[in-house]
C-alpha cells in the first residue's frame, strides 16, 4: 500500500507541474508513477492488479496528452483522477 500511495503522490505532483506549465517535470513524475505501479503489479493480488492496470492506462493517456502539449486538459484529468482515489 505504501507504494500505491507513492504512485498517487507522483500523479498529484505531475498534475501540479501540468498546472504550472512544466511539461518536462510532469512527464518525469508520470514516468515515476508508472514505474511504481508497474513494479507493484507482480506482487499484487488479482483485484489490485486490475486497478493497477487501469492506473497505468490512465498514466499513459496523461503522458500522451502532456507530450502533445495539452497541459491544461491533462491537469484537469489528473486532478480529477487523484481526487477520486
mmCIF file of N, CA and C in Angstrom, residues 4 8 11 54-55 58-59 62 75-85:
data_model
loop_
_atom_site.group_PDB
_atom_site.id
_atom_site.type_symbol
_atom_site.label_atom_id
_atom_site.label_comp_id
_atom_site.label_asym_id
_atom_site.label_seq_id
_atom_site.Cartn_x
_atom_site.Cartn_y
_atom_site.Cartn_z
ATOM 1 N N UNK A 4 1.607 2.189 -3.449
ATOM 2 C CA UNK A 4 0.414 2.745 -4.093
ATOM 3 C C UNK A 4 0.262 4.221 -3.737
ATOM 4 N N UNK A 8 0.245 7.559 -6.189
ATOM 5 C CA UNK A 8 -0.764 8.616 -6.194
ATOM 6 C C UNK A 8 -0.126 9.983 -5.958
ATOM 7 N N UNK A 11 1.461 11.145 -9.123
ATOM 8 C CA UNK A 11 0.442 11.643 -10.054
ATOM 9 C C UNK A 11 -0.031 13.031 -9.635
ATOM 10 N N UNK A 54 -5.483 -0.287 -14.738
ATOM 11 C CA UNK A 54 -6.279 0.898 -15.080
ATOM 12 C C UNK A 54 -5.486 2.166 -14.798
ATOM 13 N N UNK A 55 -4.763 2.172 -13.693
ATOM 14 C CA UNK A 55 -3.926 3.322 -13.328
ATOM 15 C C UNK A 55 -2.825 3.535 -14.365
ATOM 16 N N UNK A 58 -4.290 5.038 -17.439
ATOM 17 C CA UNK A 58 -4.570 6.463 -17.230
ATOM 18 C C UNK A 58 -3.283 7.284 -17.280
ATOM 19 N N UNK A 59 -2.223 6.769 -16.685
ATOM 20 C CA UNK A 59 -0.925 7.464 -16.702
ATOM 21 C C UNK A 59 -0.423 7.589 -18.140
ATOM 22 N N UNK A 62 -2.380 10.313 -19.871
ATOM 23 C CA UNK A 62 -1.923 11.629 -19.415
ATOM 24 C C UNK A 62 -0.575 11.987 -20.039
ATOM 25 N N UNK A 75 -4.009 18.363 -16.899
ATOM 26 C CA UNK A 75 -4.038 18.757 -15.486
ATOM 27 C C UNK A 75 -5.422 18.529 -14.891
ATOM 28 N N UNK A 76 -6.463 18.867 -15.644
ATOM 29 C CA UNK A 76 -7.835 18.657 -15.162
ATOM 30 C C UNK A 76 -8.112 17.172 -14.938
ATOM 31 N N UNK A 77 -7.727 16.368 -15.922
ATOM 32 C CA UNK A 77 -7.957 14.919 -15.824
ATOM 33 C C UNK A 77 -7.159 14.334 -14.658
ATOM 34 N N UNK A 78 -5.911 14.725 -14.527
ATOM 35 C CA UNK A 78 -5.063 14.206 -13.448
ATOM 36 C C UNK A 78 -5.582 14.614 -12.083
ATOM 37 N N UNK A 79 -6.024 15.856 -11.951
ATOM 38 C CA UNK A 79 -6.558 16.305 -10.665
ATOM 39 C C UNK A 79 -7.814 15.542 -10.300
ATOM 40 N N UNK A 80 -8.684 15.326 -11.262
ATOM 41 C CA UNK A 80 -9.912 14.575 -11.009
ATOM 42 C C UNK A 80 -9.581 13.145 -10.626
ATOM 43 N N UNK A 81 -8.607 12.536 -11.307
ATOM 44 C CA UNK A 81 -8.238 11.162 -11.037
ATOM 45 C C UNK A 81 -7.673 10.995 -9.625
ATOM 46 N N UNK A 82 -6.779 11.893 -9.210
ATOM 47 C CA UNK A 82 -6.178 11.768 -7.883
ATOM 48 C C UNK A 82 -7.182 12.119 -6.790
ATOM 49 N N UNK A 83 -8.150 12.968 -7.095
ATOM 50 C CA UNK A 83 -9.183 13.313 -6.112
ATOM 51 C C UNK A 83 -10.084 12.122 -5.846
ATOM 52 N N UNK A 84 -10.372 11.351 -6.886
ATOM 53 C CA UNK A 84 -11.259 10.199 -6.752
ATOM 54 C C UNK A 84 -10.626 9.046 -5.998
ATOM 55 N N UNK A 85 -9.299 9.000 -5.937
ATOM 56 C CA UNK A 85 -8.638 7.834 -5.322
ATOM 57 C C UNK A 85 -8.218 8.086 -3.922
#
